[in-house]
PDB file of C-alpha atoms in Angstrom:
ATOM      1  CA  MET S   1      68.749 -22.704  73.763  1.00 35.00           C
ATOM      2  CA  THR S   2      68.265 -26.190  75.184  1.00 38.00           C
ATOM      3  CA  LEU S   3      69.756 -29.254  73.547  1.00 41.00           C
ATOM      4  CA  GLN S   4      67.567 -32.286  74.257  1.00 42.00           C
ATOM      5  CA  THR S   5      69.670 -35.152  75.630  1.00 50.00           C
ATOM      6  CA  GLY S   6      67.278 -36.891  77.969  1.00 60.00           C
ATOM      7  CA  HIS S   7      68.477 -36.778  81.535  1.00 77.00           C
ATOM      8  CA  LEU S   8      72.225 -36.991  81.921  1.00 75.00           C
ATOM      9  CA  THR S   9      73.373 -38.837  85.028  1.00 82.00           C
ATOM     10  CA  TYR S  10      76.464 -38.116  87.096  1.00 79.00           C
ATOM     11  CA  GLU S  11      78.083 -41.337  85.829  1.00 82.00           C
ATOM     12  CA  GLU S  12      77.433 -40.333  82.180  1.00 79.00           C
ATOM     13  CA  TYR S  13      78.798 -36.876  82.916  1.00 75.00           C
ATOM     14  CA  LEU S  14      82.050 -38.374  84.236  1.00 78.00           C
ATOM     15  CA  LYS S  15      82.460 -40.373  81.018  1.00 77.00           C
ATOM     16  CA  SER S  16      81.690 -37.456  78.671  1.00 75.00           C
ATOM     17  CA  PRO S  17      84.546 -36.004  76.598  1.00 68.00           C
ATOM     18  CA  GLU S  18      86.145 -32.671  77.474  1.00 67.00           C
ATOM     19  CA  THR S  19      84.798 -29.782  75.422  1.00 63.00           C
ATOM     20  CA  MET S  20      85.354 -26.049  75.187  1.00 57.00           C
ATOM     21  CA  GLN S  21      81.636 -25.538  74.476  1.00 64.00           C
ATOM     22  CA  ARG S  22      79.871 -23.637  77.237  1.00 65.00           C
ATOM     23  CA  TYR S  23      77.012 -25.513  78.816  1.00 66.00           C
ATOM     24  CA  GLU S  24      75.388 -26.121  82.145  1.00 68.00           C
ATOM     25  CA  ILE S  25      73.418 -29.115  83.316  1.00 71.00           C
ATOM     26  CA  VAL S  26      70.200 -28.416  85.174  1.00 81.00           C
ATOM     27  CA  ASP S  27      68.466 -31.462  86.626  1.00 76.00           C
ATOM     28  CA  GLY S  28      70.185 -33.678  84.066  1.00 72.00           C
ATOM     29  CA  GLU S  29      69.251 -31.476  81.083  1.00 75.00           C
ATOM     30  CA  LEU S  30      72.094 -30.029  79.016  1.00 71.00           C
ATOM     31  CA  ILE S  31      71.602 -26.270  78.555  1.00 75.00           C
ATOM     32  CA  MET S  32      73.716 -24.643  75.839  1.00 71.00           C
ATOM     33  CA  PRO S  33      73.488 -20.845  75.765  1.00 73.00           C
ATOM     34  CA  SER S  34      74.364 -18.728  72.750  1.00 77.00           C
ATOM     35  CA  ALA S  35      77.992 -17.711  72.403  1.00 81.00           C
ATOM     36  CA  PRO S  36      78.846 -14.672  74.538  1.00 88.00           C
ATOM     37  CA  SER S  37      79.118 -11.311  72.793  1.00 91.00           C
ATOM     38  CA  TYR S  38      82.436  -9.639  72.082  1.00 93.00           C
ATOM     39  CA  GLU S  39      81.628  -7.024  74.750  1.00 95.00           C
ATOM     40  CA  HIS S  40      80.944  -9.788  77.298  1.00 94.00           C
ATOM     41  CA  GLN S  41      84.303 -11.405  76.552  1.00 95.00           C
ATOM     42  CA  SER S  42      86.153  -8.075  76.686  1.00 97.00           C
ATOM     43  CA  VAL S  43      84.689  -7.303  80.109  1.00 97.00           C
ATOM     44  CA  LEU S  44      85.505 -10.820  81.304  1.00 98.00           C
ATOM     45  CA  LYS S  45      89.078 -10.510  80.009  1.00 98.00           C
ATOM     46  CA  ARG S  46      89.677  -7.258  81.892  1.00 98.00           C
ATOM     47  CA  LEU S  47      88.014  -8.619  85.048  1.00 98.00           C
ATOM     48  CA  PHE S  48      90.097 -11.811  84.928  1.00 98.00           C
ATOM     49  CA  PHE S  49      93.316  -9.848  84.323  1.00 98.00           C
ATOM     50  CA  ARG S  50      92.815  -7.595  87.352  1.00 98.00           C
ATOM     51  CA  VAL S  51      91.547 -10.286  89.744  1.00 98.00           C
ATOM     52  CA  ASN S  52      94.248 -12.739  88.665  1.00 98.00           C
ATOM     53  CA  GLN S  53      96.935 -10.060  89.080  1.00 98.00           C
ATOM     54  CA  PHE S  54      95.783  -9.485  92.667  1.00 98.00           C
ATOM     55  CA  VAL S  55      95.562 -13.232  93.427  1.00 98.00           C
ATOM     56  CA  VAL S  56      99.089 -13.887  92.090  1.00 98.00           C
ATOM     57  CA  GLN S  57     100.617 -10.899  93.921  1.00 98.00           C
ATOM     58  CA  GLN S  58      98.986 -11.975  97.196  1.00 97.00           C
ATOM     59  CA  ASP S  59      99.738 -15.698  96.673  1.00 98.00           C
ATOM     60  CA  TRP S  60      96.043 -16.103  97.476  1.00 98.00           C
ATOM     61  CA  GLY S  61      94.992 -19.109  95.376  1.00 98.00           C
ATOM     62  CA  ASP S  62      93.799 -19.499  91.808  1.00 98.00           C
ATOM     63  CA  VAL S  63      91.394 -17.884  89.349  1.00 98.00           C
ATOM     64  CA  ALA S  64      89.769 -19.417  86.280  1.00 98.00           C
ATOM     65  CA  PHE S  65      87.261 -18.343  83.674  1.00 95.00           C
ATOM     66  CA  ALA S  66      84.554 -20.238  81.789  1.00 93.00           C
ATOM     67  CA  PRO S  67      84.169 -22.854  80.654  1.00 91.00           C
ATOM     68  CA  VAL S  68      84.950 -24.696  83.906  1.00 94.00           C
ATOM     69  CA  ASP S  69      82.286 -26.914  85.458  1.00 95.00           C
ATOM     70  CA  VAL S  70      81.298 -26.420  89.078  1.00 98.00           C
ATOM     71  CA  LEU S  71      79.381 -29.444  90.384  1.00 97.00           C
ATOM     72  CA  ILE S  72      76.306 -28.277  92.263  1.00 97.00           C
ATOM     73  CA  GLN S  73      74.794 -31.720  92.901  1.00 95.00           C
ATOM     74  CA  GLN S  74      75.115 -35.272  91.595  1.00 94.00           C
ATOM     75  CA  ALA S  75      71.439 -36.254  91.488  1.00 93.00           C
ATOM     76  CA  PRO S  76      69.682 -34.883  89.705  1.00 91.00           C
ATOM     77  CA  LEU S  77      72.857 -33.749  87.994  1.00 93.00           C
ATOM     78  CA  ARG S  78      73.427 -30.005  88.133  1.00 93.00           C
ATOM     79  CA  THR S  79      76.530 -28.047  87.083  1.00 95.00           C
ATOM     80  CA  ARG S  80      77.227 -24.355  86.537  1.00 96.00           C
ATOM     81  CA  GLN S  81      79.948 -22.539  84.617  1.00 95.00           C
ATOM     82  CA  PRO S  82      80.455 -19.113  86.192  1.00 97.00           C
ATOM     83  CA  ASP S  83      82.216 -16.595  83.993  1.00 96.00           C
ATOM     84  CA  LEU S  84      84.955 -16.296  86.619  1.00 98.00           C
ATOM     85  CA  LEU S  85      85.744 -18.177  89.802  1.00 98.00           C
ATOM     86  CA  ALA S  86      88.381 -17.838  92.505  1.00 98.00           C
ATOM     87  CA  ILE S  87      89.493 -20.445  95.041  1.00 98.00           C
ATOM     88  CA  ARG S  88      91.728 -19.890  98.075  1.00 98.00           C
ATOM     89  CA  LYS S  89      95.106 -21.646  98.114  1.00 98.00           C
ATOM     90  CA  GLU S  90      94.194 -23.866 101.064  1.00 98.00           C
ATOM     91  CA  ARG S  91      91.074 -25.099  99.187  1.00 98.00           C
ATOM     92  CA  LEU S  92      92.622 -25.906  95.797  1.00 98.00           C
ATOM     93  CA  THR S  93      92.050 -29.625  96.454  1.00 98.00           C
ATOM     94  CA  ILE S  94      88.453 -29.136  95.232  1.00 98.00           C
ATOM     95  CA  ILE S  95      89.830 -28.776  91.694  1.00 97.00           C
ATOM     96  CA  GLY S  96      89.915 -31.905  89.561  1.00 95.00           C
ATOM     97  CA  PRO S  97      88.315 -32.557  86.188  1.00 92.00           C
ATOM     98  CA  TYR S  98      85.676 -30.135  87.528  1.00 94.00           C
ATOM     99  CA  VAL S  99      85.339 -28.008  90.665  1.00 98.00           C
ATOM    100  CA  ASP S 100      83.905 -30.285  93.351  1.00 98.00           C
ATOM    101  CA  GLY S 101      82.988 -27.831  96.074  1.00 98.00           C
ATOM    102  CA  PRO S 102      82.159 -24.163  96.414  1.00 98.00           C
ATOM    103  CA  PRO S 103      84.500 -21.615  94.857  1.00 98.00           C
ATOM    104  CA  ASP S 104      85.159 -18.765  97.276  1.00 98.00           C
ATOM    105  CA  LEU S 105      84.052 -16.216  94.683  1.00 98.00           C
ATOM    106  CA  VAL S 106      82.118 -16.428  91.423  1.00 98.00           C
ATOM    107  CA  ALA S 107      81.362 -13.670  88.924  1.00 98.00           C
ATOM    108  CA  GLU S 108      78.717 -13.583  86.226  1.00 97.00           C
ATOM    109  CA  VAL S 109      78.962 -11.076  83.385  1.00 96.00           C
ATOM    110  CA  LEU S 110      75.348 -10.284  82.546  1.00 94.00           C
ATOM    111  CA  SER S 111      74.015  -9.838  79.045  1.00 87.00           C
ATOM    112  CA  PRO S 112      70.699  -8.333  77.904  1.00 81.00           C
ATOM    113  CA  SER S 113      69.417 -11.872  77.244  1.00 77.00           C
ATOM    114  CA  ASN S 114      69.810 -12.901  80.923  1.00 80.00           C
ATOM    115  CA  ASN S 115      66.400 -13.224  82.520  1.00 75.00           C
ATOM    116  CA  ARG S 116      65.631 -12.771  86.193  1.00 79.00           C
ATOM    117  CA  ALA S 117      64.389 -16.353  86.713  1.00 80.00           C
ATOM    118  CA  ASP S 118      67.582 -17.935  85.315  1.00 82.00           C
ATOM    119  CA  LEU S 119      69.779 -15.567  87.328  1.00 91.00           C
ATOM    120  CA  SER S 120      67.804 -16.279  90.511  1.00 94.00           C
ATOM    121  CA  GLU S 121      68.214 -20.022  89.939  1.00 94.00           C
ATOM    122  CA  GLU S 122      71.977 -19.659  89.421  1.00 95.00           C
ATOM    123  CA  LEU S 123      72.333 -17.527  92.543  1.00 97.00           C
ATOM    124  CA  ALA S 124      70.308 -20.087  94.525  1.00 97.00           C
ATOM    125  CA  ASP S 125      72.631 -22.854  93.289  1.00 97.00           C
ATOM    126  CA  TYR S 126      75.741 -20.906  94.280  1.00 98.00           C
ATOM    127  CA  TYR S 127      74.265 -20.110  97.698  1.00 98.00           C
ATOM    128  CA  ARG S 128      73.177 -23.715  98.316  1.00 97.00           C
ATOM    129  CA  LEU S 129      76.662 -24.935  97.329  1.00 98.00           C
ATOM    130  CA  GLY S 130      78.311 -22.573  99.835  1.00 98.00           C
ATOM    131  CA  VAL S 131      79.913 -19.899  97.628  1.00 98.00           C
ATOM    132  CA  SER S 132      80.983 -16.969  99.840  1.00 98.00           C
ATOM    133  CA  GLU S 133      80.737 -14.092  97.366  1.00 98.00           C
ATOM    134  CA  CYS S 134      79.132 -13.473  93.977  1.00 98.00           C
ATOM    135  CA  TRP S 135      79.695 -10.558  91.601  1.00 98.00           C
ATOM    136  CA  LEU S 136      77.035  -9.573  89.066  1.00 97.00           C
ATOM    137  CA  VAL S 137      78.812  -7.565  86.399  1.00 97.00           C
ATOM    138  CA  SER S 138      76.522  -5.531  84.137  1.00 96.00           C
ATOM    139  CA  PRO S 139      78.174  -4.016  81.052  1.00 95.00           C
ATOM    140  CA  GLU S 140      74.825  -2.480  80.122  1.00 93.00           C
ATOM    141  CA  ALA S 141      74.546  -0.587  83.438  1.00 94.00           C
ATOM    142  CA  GLY S 142      78.309  -0.148  83.907  1.00 96.00           C
ATOM    143  CA  SER S 143      77.994  -1.617  87.386  1.00 97.00           C
ATOM    144  CA  VAL S 144      79.172  -4.463  89.597  1.00 97.00           C
ATOM    145  CA  GLU S 145      76.937  -5.743  92.375  1.00 97.00           C
ATOM    146  CA  VAL S 146      78.826  -7.644  95.066  1.00 98.00           C
ATOM    147  CA  LEU S 147      76.759 -10.154  97.028  1.00 98.00           C
ATOM    148  CA  VAL S 148      77.957 -12.000 100.123  1.00 98.00           C
ATOM    149  CA  ARG S 149      76.505 -14.968 101.971  1.00 97.00           C
ATOM    150  CA  GLY S 150      74.007 -13.977 104.619  1.00 96.00           C
ATOM    151  CA  GLU S 151      72.302 -16.272 107.133  1.00 95.00           C
ATOM    152  CA  ALA S 152      69.482 -17.253 104.775  1.00 95.00           C
ATOM    153  CA  ASP S 153      70.244 -15.617 101.422  1.00 96.00           C
ATOM    154  CA  TRP S 154      72.573 -13.294  99.553  1.00 98.00           C
ATOM    155  CA  GLN S 155      73.195  -9.859 101.062  1.00 98.00           C
ATOM    156  CA  ARG S 156      74.419  -6.892  99.048  1.00 97.00           C
ATOM    157  CA  LEU S 157      77.888  -5.759 100.088  1.00 97.00           C
ATOM    158  CA  GLY S 158      77.859  -2.968  97.518  1.00 97.00           C
ATOM    159  CA  LEU S 159      76.694  -1.750  94.133  1.00 98.00           C
ATOM    160  CA  TYR S 160      79.600  -0.118  92.341  1.00 98.00           C
ATOM    161  CA  GLY S 161      79.389   2.117  89.262  1.00 97.00           C
ATOM    162  CA  TRP S 162      81.728   4.323  87.227  1.00 94.00           C
ATOM    163  CA  GLY S 163      84.113   6.186  89.518  1.00 96.00           C
ATOM    164  CA  ASP S 164      83.685   3.646  92.341  1.00 98.00           C
ATOM    165  CA  ILE S 165      86.206   1.129  93.647  1.00 98.00           C
ATOM    166  CA  ILE S 166      85.025  -2.466  94.055  1.00 97.00           C
ATOM    167  CA  ARG S 167      85.656  -3.975  97.474  1.00 95.00           C
ATOM    168  CA  SER S 168      85.470  -7.665  98.324  1.00 97.00           C
ATOM    169  CA  GLN S 169      85.238  -9.607 101.585  1.00 97.00           C
ATOM    170  CA  VAL S 170      86.771 -12.673  99.950  1.00 98.00           C
ATOM    171  CA  LEU S 171      89.609 -10.887  98.156  1.00 98.00           C
ATOM    172  CA  GLU S 172      90.483  -8.767 101.162  1.00 96.00           C
ATOM    173  CA  GLY S 173      92.552  -5.758 100.158  1.00 96.00           C
ATOM    174  CA  LEU S 174      91.470  -5.746  96.508  1.00 97.00           C
ATOM    175  CA  GLU S 175      90.755  -2.261  95.227  1.00 95.00           C
ATOM    176  CA  LEU S 176      89.421  -2.494  91.694  1.00 97.00           C
ATOM    177  CA  PRO S 177      88.192   0.651  89.915  1.00 98.00           C
ATOM    178  CA  VAL S 178      84.986  -0.130  88.014  1.00 97.00           C
ATOM    179  CA  GLY S 179      86.260   1.839  85.012  1.00 96.00           C
ATOM    180  CA  GLU S 180      89.090  -0.680  84.548  1.00 96.00           C
ATOM    181  CA  ILE S 181      86.567  -3.455  83.947  1.00 97.00           C
ATOM    182  CA  PHE S 182      84.451  -1.605  81.428  1.00 95.00           C
ATOM    183  CA  GLY S 183      87.395  -0.032  79.647  1.00 83.00           C
TER     184      GLY S 183
END
């Protein structure tokens, strides 16, 4: 669903009130998706719990879940709200009213309504911004695809399904059984 607002500028964005409504801004246009499903939120909750537990134990940095804006570019204004993001301790200065720089890791929990074109555009934004690793979590397939930055595009580090253990280059040492995400 797209809410028509004209083209929002970076200056207007800075003046806008804080909201818990999920939205992204693509070339100044406010995009408001439908509310996530209960299954989506359950998967996100379990993913956040396990990743956050690892991050805290390792004194690695910080983890957050949507809605948190990540500024992709100021003009035309573009923001994203990944379902989960993680930022190393030494890079926490990029956090302010929004994340102004690339998170080290982002995760997107996919839903049946996600289309390939939208997902490709999001991945391109994350790559262009400089995100190091992206997880595509599919409750429907019971899988997690881990993508890492290559020289020109995303490269698959692994595709993990039931019975597998997710590995990460960014969260070095994390061993996360896929079954713990999908319950």
